[in-house]
PDB file of C-alpha atoms in Angstrom:
ATOM      1  CA  MET A  15       0.000   0.000   0.000  1.00  0.00           C
ATOM      2  CA  THR A  16       1.192   3.514  -0.827  1.00  0.00           C
ATOM      3  CA  ARG A  17       2.068   5.562   2.233  1.00  0.00           C
ATOM      4  CA  SER A  18      -0.068   8.584   2.979  1.00  0.00           C
ATOM      5  CA  LEU A  19       1.424  12.027   2.487  1.00  0.00           C
ATOM      6  CA  ALA A  20       0.863  12.707   6.178  1.00  0.00           C
ATOM      7  CA  GLU A  21       3.166   9.803   7.074  1.00  0.00           C
ATOM      8  CA  GLU A  22       5.789  10.988   4.623  1.00  0.00           C
ATOM      9  CA  ILE A  23       5.680  14.518   6.025  1.00  0.00           C
ATOM     10  CA  ARG A  24       6.088  13.270   9.616  1.00  0.00           C
ATOM     11  CA  ASP A  25       9.062  11.129   8.595  1.00  0.00           C
ATOM     12  CA  ARG A  26      10.780  13.986   6.752  1.00  0.00           C
ATOM     13  CA  LEU A  27      10.312  16.809   9.250  1.00  0.00           C
ATOM     14  CA  ALA A  28      14.017  16.686  10.102  1.00  0.00           C
ATOM     15  CA  GLU A  29      14.881  17.538   6.475  1.00  0.00           C
ATOM     16  CA  CYS A  30      12.803  20.726   6.497  1.00  0.00           C
ATOM     17  CA  THR A  31      14.058  24.224   7.191  1.00  0.00           C
ATOM     18  CA  VAL A  32      12.593  26.021  10.199  1.00  0.00           C
ATOM     19  CA  THR A  33       9.900  27.736   8.118  1.00  0.00           C
ATOM     20  CA  GLU A  34       9.144  24.617   6.064  1.00  0.00           C
ATOM     21  CA  ARG A  35       8.694  22.717   9.320  1.00  0.00           C
ATOM     22  CA  ARG A  36       6.135  25.305  10.431  1.00  0.00           C
ATOM     23  CA  ALA A  37       4.253  24.736   7.182  1.00  0.00           C
ATOM     24  CA  ALA A  38       4.451  20.963   7.633  1.00  0.00           C
ATOM     25  CA  LEU A  39       3.160  21.054  11.210  1.00  0.00           C
ATOM     26  CA  ALA A  40       0.341  23.411  10.248  1.00  0.00           C
ATOM     27  CA  LEU A  41      -0.741  20.992   7.513  1.00  0.00           C
ATOM     28  CA  LEU A  42      -0.558  17.989   9.837  1.00  0.00           C
ATOM     29  CA  ALA A  43      -2.645  19.857  12.423  1.00  0.00           C
ATOM     30  CA  ASN A  44      -5.394  20.437   9.846  1.00  0.00           C
ATOM     31  CA  TYR A  45      -4.838  17.563   7.447  1.00  0.00           C
ATOM     32  CA  PRO A  46      -5.607  17.525   4.566  1.00  0.00           C
ATOM     33  CA  VAL A  47      -7.962  20.516   4.504  1.00  0.00           C
ATOM     34  CA  LEU A  48      -5.319  23.226   4.931  1.00  0.00           C
ATOM     35  CA  GLY A  49      -3.502  22.102   1.801  1.00  0.00           C
ATOM     36  CA  LEU A  50      -6.657  22.287  -0.302  1.00  0.00           C
ATOM     37  CA  GLY A  51      -6.854  26.073  -0.082  1.00  0.00           C
ATOM     38  CA  THR A  52      -4.743  28.589  -1.955  1.00  0.00           C
ATOM     39  CA  VAL A  53      -1.038  29.047  -1.352  1.00  0.00           C
ATOM     40  CA  ALA A  54      -1.787  32.392   0.315  1.00  0.00           C
ATOM     41  CA  GLN A  55      -4.340  30.820   2.683  1.00  0.00           C
ATOM     42  CA  PHE A  56      -1.930  28.012   3.591  1.00  0.00           C
ATOM     43  CA  ALA A  57       0.880  30.512   4.193  1.00  0.00           C
ATOM     44  CA  ARG A  58      -1.304  32.744   6.349  1.00  0.00           C
ATOM     45  CA  ALA A  59      -2.476  29.835   8.518  1.00  0.00           C
ATOM     46  CA  ALA A  60       1.092  28.559   8.956  1.00  0.00           C
ATOM     47  CA  GLY A  61       2.560  32.003   9.613  1.00  0.00           C
ATOM     48  CA  VAL A  62       5.062  31.747   6.771  1.00  0.00           C
ATOM     49  CA  SER A  63       5.510  33.251   3.319  1.00  0.00           C
ATOM     50  CA  SER A  64       3.936  31.946   0.114  1.00  0.00           C
ATOM     51  CA  PRO A  65       7.369  31.027  -1.332  1.00  0.00           C
ATOM     52  CA  THR A  66       7.932  28.862   1.766  1.00  0.00           C
ATOM     53  CA  ILE A  67       4.785  26.877   0.941  1.00  0.00           C
ATOM     54  CA  LEU A  68       6.041  26.314  -2.593  1.00  0.00           C
ATOM     55  CA  ARG A  69       9.456  25.208  -1.288  1.00  0.00           C
ATOM     56  CA  PHE A  70       7.725  22.868   1.135  1.00  0.00           C
ATOM     57  CA  ALA A  71       5.767  21.298  -1.733  1.00  0.00           C
ATOM     58  CA  THR A  72       9.006  20.813  -3.653  1.00  0.00           C
ATOM     59  CA  ARG A  73      10.666  19.325  -0.558  1.00  0.00           C
ATOM     60  CA  MET A  74       7.893  16.736  -0.436  1.00  0.00           C
ATOM     61  CA  GLY A  75       8.575  15.756  -4.044  1.00  0.00           C
ATOM     62  CA  PHE A  76       5.912  17.722  -5.921  1.00  0.00           C
ATOM     63  CA  SER A  77       6.747  19.731  -9.009  1.00  0.00           C
ATOM     64  CA  THR A  78       3.925  22.178  -8.316  1.00  0.00           C
ATOM     65  CA  TYR A  79       1.565  23.124  -5.496  1.00  0.00           C
ATOM     66  CA  ALA A  80      -1.298  21.866  -7.671  1.00  0.00           C
ATOM     67  CA  ALA A  81       0.304  18.404  -7.700  1.00  0.00           C
ATOM     68  CA  LEU A  82       0.399  18.405  -3.900  1.00  0.00           C
ATOM     69  CA  GLN A  83      -3.283  19.355  -3.852  1.00  0.00           C
ATOM     70  CA  THR A  84      -4.155  16.527  -6.236  1.00  0.00           C
ATOM     71  CA  ARG A  85      -2.528  14.052  -3.862  1.00  0.00           C
ATOM     72  CA  LEU A  86      -4.415  15.532  -0.903  1.00  0.00           C
ATOM     73  CA  ARG A  87      -7.762  15.381  -2.713  1.00  0.00           C
ATOM     74  CA  THR A  88      -7.198  11.719  -3.574  1.00  0.00           C
ATOM     75  CA  GLU A  89      -6.393  10.924   0.045  1.00  0.00           C
ATOM     76  CA  LEU A  90      -9.426  12.858   1.259  1.00  0.00           C
ATOM     77  CA  GLU A  91     -11.643  10.769  -1.016  1.00  0.00           C
ATOM     78  CA  ASP A  92     -10.085   7.618   0.430  1.00  0.00           C
ATOM     79  CA  GLN A  93     -10.608   8.855   3.996  1.00  0.00           C
ATOM     80  CA  LEU A  94     -14.292   9.494   3.464  1.00  0.00           C
ATOM     81  CA  LYS A  95     -15.161   6.259   1.710  1.00  0.00           C
ATOM     82  CA  SER A  96     -17.898   4.311   3.441  1.00  0.00           C
ATOM     83  CA  PRO A  97     -18.297   0.528   3.070  1.00  0.00           C
ATOM     84  CA  LEU A  98     -21.177   1.234   0.671  1.00  0.00           C
ATOM     85  CA  ALA A  99     -18.973   3.500  -1.451  1.00  0.00           C
ATOM     86  CA  LYS A 100     -16.387   0.732  -1.701  1.00  0.00           C
ATOM     87  CA  VAL A 101     -19.052  -1.701  -2.846  1.00  0.00           C
ATOM     88  CA  LYS A 102     -20.153   0.747  -5.532  1.00  0.00           C
ATOM     89  CA  ASP A 103     -16.523   1.094  -6.579  1.00  0.00           C
ATOM     90  CA  GLY A 104     -16.481  -2.643  -7.222  1.00  0.00           C
ATOM     91  CA  THR A 105     -14.712  -3.747  -4.025  1.00  0.00           C
ATOM     92  CA  ARG A 106     -16.985  -6.595  -2.974  1.00  0.00           C
ATOM     93  CA  ALA A 107     -16.243  -9.023  -0.190  1.00  0.00           C
ATOM     94  CA  GLY A 108     -15.431 -12.445  -1.602  1.00  0.00           C
ATOM     95  CA  GLU A 109     -14.557 -11.346  -5.143  1.00  0.00           C
ATOM     96  CA  PRO A 110     -10.761 -11.615  -4.661  1.00  0.00           C
ATOM     97  CA  GLY A 111     -11.175 -14.689  -2.479  1.00  0.00           C
ATOM     98  CA  ILE A 112     -10.885 -15.154   1.259  1.00  0.00           C
ATOM     99  CA  GLY A 113      -7.220 -16.032   0.888  1.00  0.00           C
ATOM    100  CA  ALA A 114      -6.540 -12.692  -0.782  1.00  0.00           C
ATOM    101  CA  LEU A 115      -8.058 -10.818   2.138  1.00  0.00           C
ATOM    102  CA  ALA A 116      -5.990 -12.802   4.637  1.00  0.00           C
ATOM    103  CA  GLU A 117      -2.860 -12.125   2.610  1.00  0.00           C
ATOM    104  CA  ALA A 118      -3.662  -8.400   2.502  1.00  0.00           C
ATOM    105  CA  ALA A 119      -4.143  -8.339   6.275  1.00  0.00           C
ATOM    106  CA  ARG A 120      -0.820 -10.127   6.749  1.00  0.00           C
ATOM    107  CA  ALA A 121       0.890  -7.631   4.448  1.00  0.00           C
ATOM    108  CA  ASN A 122      -0.738  -4.763   6.356  1.00  0.00           C
ATOM    109  CA  ILE A 123       0.826  -5.967   9.588  1.00  0.00           C
ATOM    110  CA  GLY A 124       4.276  -6.252   8.034  1.00  0.00           C
ATOM    111  CA  ASP A 125       4.031  -2.885   6.326  1.00  0.00           C
ATOM    112  CA  THR A 126       2.762  -1.205   9.488  1.00  0.00           C
ATOM    113  CA  PHE A 127       5.706  -2.339  11.579  1.00  0.00           C
ATOM    114  CA  HIS A 128       8.199  -1.706   8.795  1.00  0.00           C
ATOM    115  CA  HIS A 129       7.313   1.980   8.961  1.00  0.00           C
ATOM    116  CA  LEU A 130       6.711   2.286  12.728  1.00  0.00           C
ATOM    117  CA  PRO A 131       9.894   3.573  14.397  1.00  0.00           C
ATOM    118  CA  ALA A 132      10.992   1.339  17.270  1.00  0.00           C
ATOM    119  CA  THR A 133      11.773   4.481  19.268  1.00  0.00           C
ATOM    120  CA  GLU A 134       8.134   5.572  19.008  1.00  0.00           C
ATOM    121  CA  LEU A 135       6.865   2.207  20.227  1.00  0.00           C
ATOM    122  CA  GLU A 136       9.384   2.215  23.072  1.00  0.00           C
ATOM    123  CA  ALA A 137       8.341   5.730  24.097  1.00  0.00           C
ATOM    124  CA  VAL A 138       4.696   4.656  24.288  1.00  0.00           C
ATOM    125  CA  VAL A 139       5.589   1.509  26.259  1.00  0.00           C
ATOM    126  CA  SER A 140       7.495   3.710  28.713  1.00  0.00           C
ATOM    127  CA  LEU A 141       4.430   5.904  29.219  1.00  0.00           C
ATOM    128  CA  LEU A 142       2.092   2.958  29.668  1.00  0.00           C
ATOM    129  CA  SER A 143       4.456   1.292  32.159  1.00  0.00           C
ATOM    130  CA  ASP A 144       4.688   4.312  34.488  1.00  0.00           C
ATOM    131  CA  GLU A 145       2.426   3.661  37.486  1.00  0.00           C
ATOM    132  CA  ARG A 146       2.523   7.351  38.366  1.00  0.00           C
ATOM    133  CA  ARG A 147       0.335   7.900  35.326  1.00  0.00           C
ATOM    134  CA  ASP A 148      -3.253   6.736  35.153  1.00  0.00           C
ATOM    135  CA  LEU A 149      -4.169   5.256  31.777  1.00  0.00           C
ATOM    136  CA  TYR A 150      -7.411   5.888  29.920  1.00  0.00           C
ATOM    137  CA  LEU A 151      -8.311   3.959  26.762  1.00  0.00           C
ATOM    138  CA  LEU A 152     -10.979   4.977  24.280  1.00  0.00           C
ATOM    139  CA  GLY A 153     -12.167   3.800  20.878  1.00  0.00           C
ATOM    140  CA  GLY A 154     -14.880   4.437  18.329  1.00  0.00           C
ATOM    141  CA  ARG A 155     -17.779   2.448  16.949  1.00  0.00           C
ATOM    142  CA  PHE A 156     -15.616  -0.409  15.675  1.00  0.00           C
ATOM    143  CA  THR A 157     -12.321   0.281  17.462  1.00  0.00           C
ATOM    144  CA  ASP A 158     -13.677   0.394  21.018  1.00  0.00           C
ATOM    145  CA  ALA A 159     -13.310  -3.385  21.117  1.00  0.00           C
ATOM    146  CA  LEU A 160      -9.548  -2.851  20.715  1.00  0.00           C
ATOM    147  CA  ALA A 161      -9.481  -0.277  23.506  1.00  0.00           C
ATOM    148  CA  ARG A 162     -11.404  -2.634  25.792  1.00  0.00           C
ATOM    149  CA  TYR A 163      -9.146  -5.577  24.891  1.00  0.00           C
ATOM    150  CA  MET A 164      -5.988  -3.577  25.565  1.00  0.00           C
ATOM    151  CA  ALA A 165      -7.345  -2.163  28.830  1.00  0.00           C
ATOM    152  CA  ALA A 166      -8.243  -5.656  30.071  1.00  0.00           C
ATOM    153  CA  HIS A 167      -4.620  -6.759  29.641  1.00  0.00           C
ATOM    154  CA  LEU A 168      -3.052  -3.609  31.044  1.00  0.00           C
ATOM    155  CA  ARG A 169      -5.306  -3.782  34.105  1.00  0.00           C
ATOM    156  CA  ILE A 170      -3.669  -7.102  34.978  1.00  0.00           C
ATOM    157  CA  LEU A 171      -0.172  -5.664  34.577  1.00  0.00           C
ATOM    158  CA  ARG A 172      -0.520  -2.384  36.499  1.00  0.00           C
ATOM    159  CA  PRO A 173      -3.001  -0.323  38.509  1.00  0.00           C
ATOM    160  CA  GLY A 174      -4.813   2.794  37.353  1.00  0.00           C
ATOM    161  CA  VAL A 175      -6.234   1.600  34.014  1.00  0.00           C
ATOM    162  CA  VAL A 176      -9.641   2.853  32.851  1.00  0.00           C
ATOM    163  CA  HIS A 177     -11.571   1.817  29.753  1.00  0.00           C
ATOM    164  CA  MET A 178     -13.816   4.753  28.815  1.00  0.00           C
ATOM    165  CA  ALA A 179     -16.917   2.871  27.725  1.00  0.00           C
ATOM    166  CA  GLY A 180     -20.336   3.987  26.562  1.00  0.00           C
ATOM    167  CA  GLN A 181     -21.285   7.301  24.994  1.00  0.00           C
ATOM    168  CA  GLU A 182     -19.616  10.706  24.920  1.00  0.00           C
ATOM    169  CA  GLY A 183     -21.447  11.799  28.059  1.00  0.00           C
ATOM    170  CA  ASN A 184     -19.715   9.002  29.984  1.00  0.00           C
ATOM    171  CA  TRP A 185     -16.358   9.998  28.515  1.00  0.00           C
ATOM    172  CA  ARG A 186     -16.799  13.566  29.742  1.00  0.00           C
ATOM    173  CA  ASP A 187     -17.317  12.213  33.260  1.00  0.00           C
ATOM    174  CA  ALA A 188     -13.878  10.589  33.063  1.00  0.00           C
ATOM    175  CA  LEU A 189     -12.344  13.918  32.024  1.00  0.00           C
ATOM    176  CA  LEU A 190     -12.970  15.172  35.561  1.00  0.00           C
ATOM    177  CA  ASP A 191     -10.186  12.864  36.792  1.00  0.00           C
ATOM    178  CA  ILE A 192      -7.717  13.155  33.911  1.00  0.00           C
ATOM    179  CA  GLY A 193      -4.692  15.266  34.844  1.00  0.00           C
ATOM    180  CA  ARG A 194      -1.277  16.339  33.675  1.00  0.00           C
ATOM    181  CA  ARG A 195       0.486  13.073  34.431  1.00  0.00           C
ATOM    182  CA  ASP A 196      -2.109  10.859  32.776  1.00  0.00           C
ATOM    183  CA  VAL A 197      -2.215   9.160  29.375  1.00  0.00           C
ATOM    184  CA  LEU A 198      -5.166   8.824  27.007  1.00  0.00           C
ATOM    185  CA  VAL A 199      -4.841   6.119  24.331  1.00  0.00           C
ATOM    186  CA  VAL A 200      -7.318   6.649  21.480  1.00  0.00           C
ATOM    187  CA  PHE A 201      -8.125   4.299  18.587  1.00  0.00           C
ATOM    188  CA  ASP A 202      -9.606   6.242  15.659  1.00  0.00           C
ATOM    189  CA  ILE A 203      -9.700   5.234  11.989  1.00  0.00           C
ATOM    190  CA  ARG A 204     -11.512   6.541   8.922  1.00  0.00           C
ATOM    191  CA  ARG A 205     -14.357   7.816   8.955  1.00  0.00           C
ATOM    192  CA  TYR A 206     -13.019   9.630  11.982  1.00  0.00           C
ATOM    193  CA  GLN A 207     -15.405  10.305  14.868  1.00  0.00           C
ATOM    194  CA  ALA A 208     -15.836  13.915  15.911  1.00  0.00           C
ATOM    195  CA  ASP A 209     -16.788  12.884  19.456  1.00  0.00           C
ATOM    196  CA  LEU A 210     -13.443  11.107  19.925  1.00  0.00           C
ATOM    197  CA  GLY A 211     -11.699  14.245  18.698  1.00  0.00           C
ATOM    198  CA  ARG A 212     -13.565  16.430  21.188  1.00  0.00           C
ATOM    199  CA  VAL A 213     -12.642  14.195  24.121  1.00  0.00           C
ATOM    200  CA  ALA A 214      -8.992  13.923  23.034  1.00  0.00           C
ATOM    201  CA  ALA A 215      -8.750  17.702  22.671  1.00  0.00           C
ATOM    202  CA  ALA A 216     -10.317  18.223  26.098  1.00  0.00           C
ATOM    203  CA  ALA A 217      -7.923  15.712  27.698  1.00  0.00           C
ATOM    204  CA  SER A 218      -5.001  17.442  25.992  1.00  0.00           C
ATOM    205  CA  ARG A 219      -6.108  20.809  27.393  1.00  0.00           C
ATOM    206  CA  ARG A 220      -6.097  19.230  30.853  1.00  0.00           C
ATOM    207  CA  GLY A 221      -2.455  18.298  30.272  1.00  0.00           C
ATOM    208  CA  ALA A 222      -2.828  14.605  29.505  1.00  0.00           C
ATOM    209  CA  THR A 223      -0.485  12.911  27.026  1.00  0.00           C
ATOM    210  CA  ILE A 224      -2.399  11.640  23.999  1.00  0.00           C
ATOM    211  CA  VAL A 225      -1.377   8.430  22.230  1.00  0.00           C
ATOM    212  CA  LEU A 226      -3.200   7.912  18.934  1.00  0.00           C
ATOM    213  CA  VAL A 227      -3.524   4.570  17.160  1.00  0.00           C
ATOM    214  CA  THR A 228      -4.910   5.390  13.728  1.00  0.00           C
ATOM    215  CA  ASP A 229      -4.700   4.633  10.020  1.00  0.00           C
ATOM    216  CA  SER A 230      -2.352   5.791   7.271  1.00  0.00           C
ATOM    217  CA  TRP A 231      -4.328   8.960   6.615  1.00  0.00           C
ATOM    218  CA  LEU A 232      -4.098  10.031  10.284  1.00  0.00           C
ATOM    219  CA  SER A 233      -7.095  10.957  12.404  1.00  0.00           C
ATOM    220  CA  PRO A 234      -7.456  14.691  13.145  1.00  0.00           C
ATOM    221  CA  ILE A 235      -6.567  13.742  16.716  1.00  0.00           C
ATOM    222  CA  ALA A 236      -2.957  13.627  15.487  1.00  0.00           C
ATOM    223  CA  SER A 237      -2.871  17.405  15.929  1.00  0.00           C
ATOM    224  CA  VAL A 238      -3.022  17.001  19.745  1.00  0.00           C
ATOM    225  CA  ALA A 239      -1.235  13.640  20.042  1.00  0.00           C
ATOM    226  CA  ALA A 240       2.267  13.334  21.458  1.00  0.00           C
ATOM    227  CA  HIS A 241       2.631   9.899  19.856  1.00  0.00           C
ATOM    228  CA  VAL A 242       0.979   8.668  16.652  1.00  0.00           C
ATOM    229  CA  LEU A 243       1.005   4.991  15.641  1.00  0.00           C
ATOM    230  CA  PRO A 244      -0.447   4.628  12.110  1.00  0.00           C
ATOM    231  CA  ALA A 245      -1.544   1.224  10.832  1.00  0.00           C
ATOM    232  CA  ARG A 246      -2.440  -0.142   7.404  1.00  0.00           C
ATOM    233  CA  ILE A 247      -6.138  -1.026   7.275  1.00  0.00           C
ATOM    234  CA  SER A 248      -7.072  -1.412   3.573  1.00  0.00           C
ATOM    235  CA  VAL A 249      -7.990  -4.883   2.320  1.00  0.00           C
ATOM    236  CA  PRO A 250      -9.969  -6.171  -0.701  1.00  0.00           C
ATOM    237  CA  SER A 251     -13.287  -5.816   1.123  1.00  0.00           C
ATOM    238  CA  PRO A 252     -15.799  -3.058   1.803  1.00  0.00           C
ATOM    239  CA  TRP A 253     -14.673  -3.279   5.431  1.00  0.00           C
ATOM    240  CA  ASP A 254     -11.366  -2.015   6.759  1.00  0.00           C
ATOM    241  CA  SER A 255      -9.159  -4.484   8.605  1.00  0.00           C
ATOM    242  CA  SER A 256      -8.269  -4.097  12.287  1.00  0.00           C
ATOM    243  CA  ALA A 257      -5.552  -6.763  12.165  1.00  0.00           C
ATOM    244  CA  ALA A 258      -2.608  -4.335  12.254  1.00  0.00           C
ATOM    245  CA  LEU A 259      -4.329  -2.231  14.920  1.00  0.00           C
ATOM    246  CA  MET A 260      -4.717  -5.334  17.074  1.00  0.00           C
ATOM    247  CA  VAL A 261      -1.041  -6.241  16.681  1.00  0.00           C
ATOM    248  CA  ILE A 262      -0.041  -2.710  17.711  1.00  0.00           C
ATOM    249  CA  ALA A 263      -2.167  -3.109  20.851  1.00  0.00           C
ATOM    250  CA  GLU A 264      -0.657  -6.524  21.604  1.00  0.00           C
ATOM    251  CA  THR A 265       2.869  -5.218  20.978  1.00  0.00           C
ATOM    252  CA  LEU A 266       2.332  -2.455  23.511  1.00  0.00           C
ATOM    253  CA  VAL A 267       0.903  -4.905  26.055  1.00  0.00           C
ATOM    254  CA  ALA A 268       3.901  -7.216  25.546  1.00  0.00           C
ATOM    255  CA  GLY A 269       6.218  -4.249  25.980  1.00  0.00           C
ATOM    256  CA  VAL A 270       4.602  -3.236  29.279  1.00  0.00           C
ATOM    257  CA  THR A 271       4.820  -6.857  30.464  1.00  0.00           C
ATOM    258  CA  ALA A 272       8.543  -7.004  29.694  1.00  0.00           C
ATOM    259  CA  ARG A 273       9.325  -3.521  31.039  1.00  0.00           C
ATOM    260  CA  ASP A 274       8.818  -4.643  34.644  1.00  0.00           C
ATOM    261  CA  PRO A 275       8.733  -8.472  34.636  1.00  0.00           C
ATOM    262  CA  GLU A 276       8.705  -8.770  38.427  1.00  0.00           C
ATOM    263  CA  ARG A 277       5.642  -6.563  38.715  1.00  0.00           C
ATOM    264  CA  SER A 278       3.954  -8.421  35.876  1.00  0.00           C
ATOM    265  CA  GLU A 279       4.642 -11.825  37.441  1.00  0.00           C
ATOM    266  CA  ARG A 280       3.551 -10.649  40.890  1.00  0.00           C
ATOM    267  CA  ARG A 281       0.234  -9.304  39.648  1.00  0.00           C
ATOM    268  CA  MET A 282      -0.466 -12.285  37.379  1.00  0.00           C
ATOM    269  CA  SER A 283       0.313 -14.675  40.234  1.00  0.00           C
ATOM    270  CA  ALA A 284      -2.067 -12.801  42.532  1.00  0.00           C
ATOM    271  CA  LEU A 285      -4.778 -12.976  39.885  1.00  0.00           C
ATOM    272  CA  GLU A 286      -4.263 -16.714  39.445  1.00  0.00           C
ATOM    273  CA  GLY A 287      -4.655 -17.072  43.201  1.00  0.00           C
ATOM    274  CA  TYR A 288      -8.048 -15.407  43.056  1.00  0.00           C
ATOM    275  CA  ARG A 289      -9.036 -17.685  40.190  1.00  0.00           C
ATOM    276  CA  ASP A 290      -8.019 -20.740  42.221  1.00  0.00           C
ATOM    277  CA  ASP A 291     -10.290 -19.531  45.033  1.00  0.00           C
ATOM    278  CA  ASP A 292     -13.189 -19.324  42.573  1.00  0.00           C
ATOM    279  CA  ASP A 293     -12.567 -22.762  41.023  1.00  0.00           C
ATOM    280  CA  PRO A 294     -14.579 -25.416  42.960  1.00  0.00           C
ATOM    281  CA  LYS A 295     -12.534 -28.282  41.481  1.00  0.00           C
ATOM    282  CA  ARG A 296      -9.256 -26.749  42.603  1.00  0.00           C
ATOM    283  CA  GLY A 297     -10.807 -25.958  45.957  1.00  0.00           C
ATOM    284  CA  ARG A 298     -11.764 -29.620  46.511  1.00  0.00           C
ATOM    285  CA  ALA A 299      -8.263 -30.716  45.437  1.00  0.00           C
ATOM    286  CA  ALA A 300      -6.726 -28.340  47.962  1.00  0.00           C
ATOM    287  CA  ASP A 301      -9.012 -29.716  50.682  1.00  0.00           C
ATOM    288  CA  ARG A 302      -7.882 -33.269  49.904  1.00  0.00           C
ATOM    289  CA  ASP A 303      -4.223 -32.189  50.081  1.00  0.00           C
ATOM    290  CA  ASP A 304      -4.865 -30.620  53.496  1.00  0.00           C
ATOM    291  CA  THR A 305      -6.447 -33.856  54.713  1.00  0.00           C
ATOM    292  CA  ARG A 306      -3.428 -35.901  53.616  1.00  0.00           C
ATOM    293  CA  GLU A 307      -1.061 -33.592  55.486  1.00  0.00           C
ATOM    294  CA  THR A 308      -2.953 -34.025  58.738  1.00  0.00           C
TER     295      THR A 308
END
């Protein structure tokens, strides 16, 4: 799959001059809409000159500003595609074969991790491992299952983990407790949910660190996120694939487990003890062992 322009811009920020970097960050903060206006509008929003915008476009490999806009319009169309739109485009589940979909999902996972910097993953693992920080996890209509799955694992490994379930009104209740040392992990893929964006922005204003797990086109939440983990989601089906998103979640959980193995083992052992207490078969076996000892 072709990388999104947003991903390419993030990867090449270090190559930009100071003013080009300002243009790049302004575009990423309002992606892709800012780049669809005129050069003068883009320059004004970024606080740079019009020639800087043209140099930025050239830096990103475009011969003209119009060519950059063409790329952005194509990506915007991809972002907004619903499952129905994909069906009308001729992408029907089953046409390429079930094996083709599985192969595409496998390739998505490999491509995702090929382009995810290890330093970024390690930085997120460090945040999630810090018990001084409470963790909040939130997802959208289809991605909330990933947030719930990840929270269930992290809750075993460390205290202070909250899955923000339900509707936006419930999420706002959680904002009352989110502070400067806390972390909000958000899963948001196309067609991005405005309610997730509002909660992420509110948490950011309260000083929380935002970790965004998203797709190649980048959720608007990227503008307030300290860490962005983009995944490949396109497969030959009307439905996007969550396979790479799930592997990102499991990679982070594995990283937290390994970051403090003694804590992980201690908490898992305690949990197993509670499960033994609830298991009537194990309880009867323990009673028989006690009888033998006496």
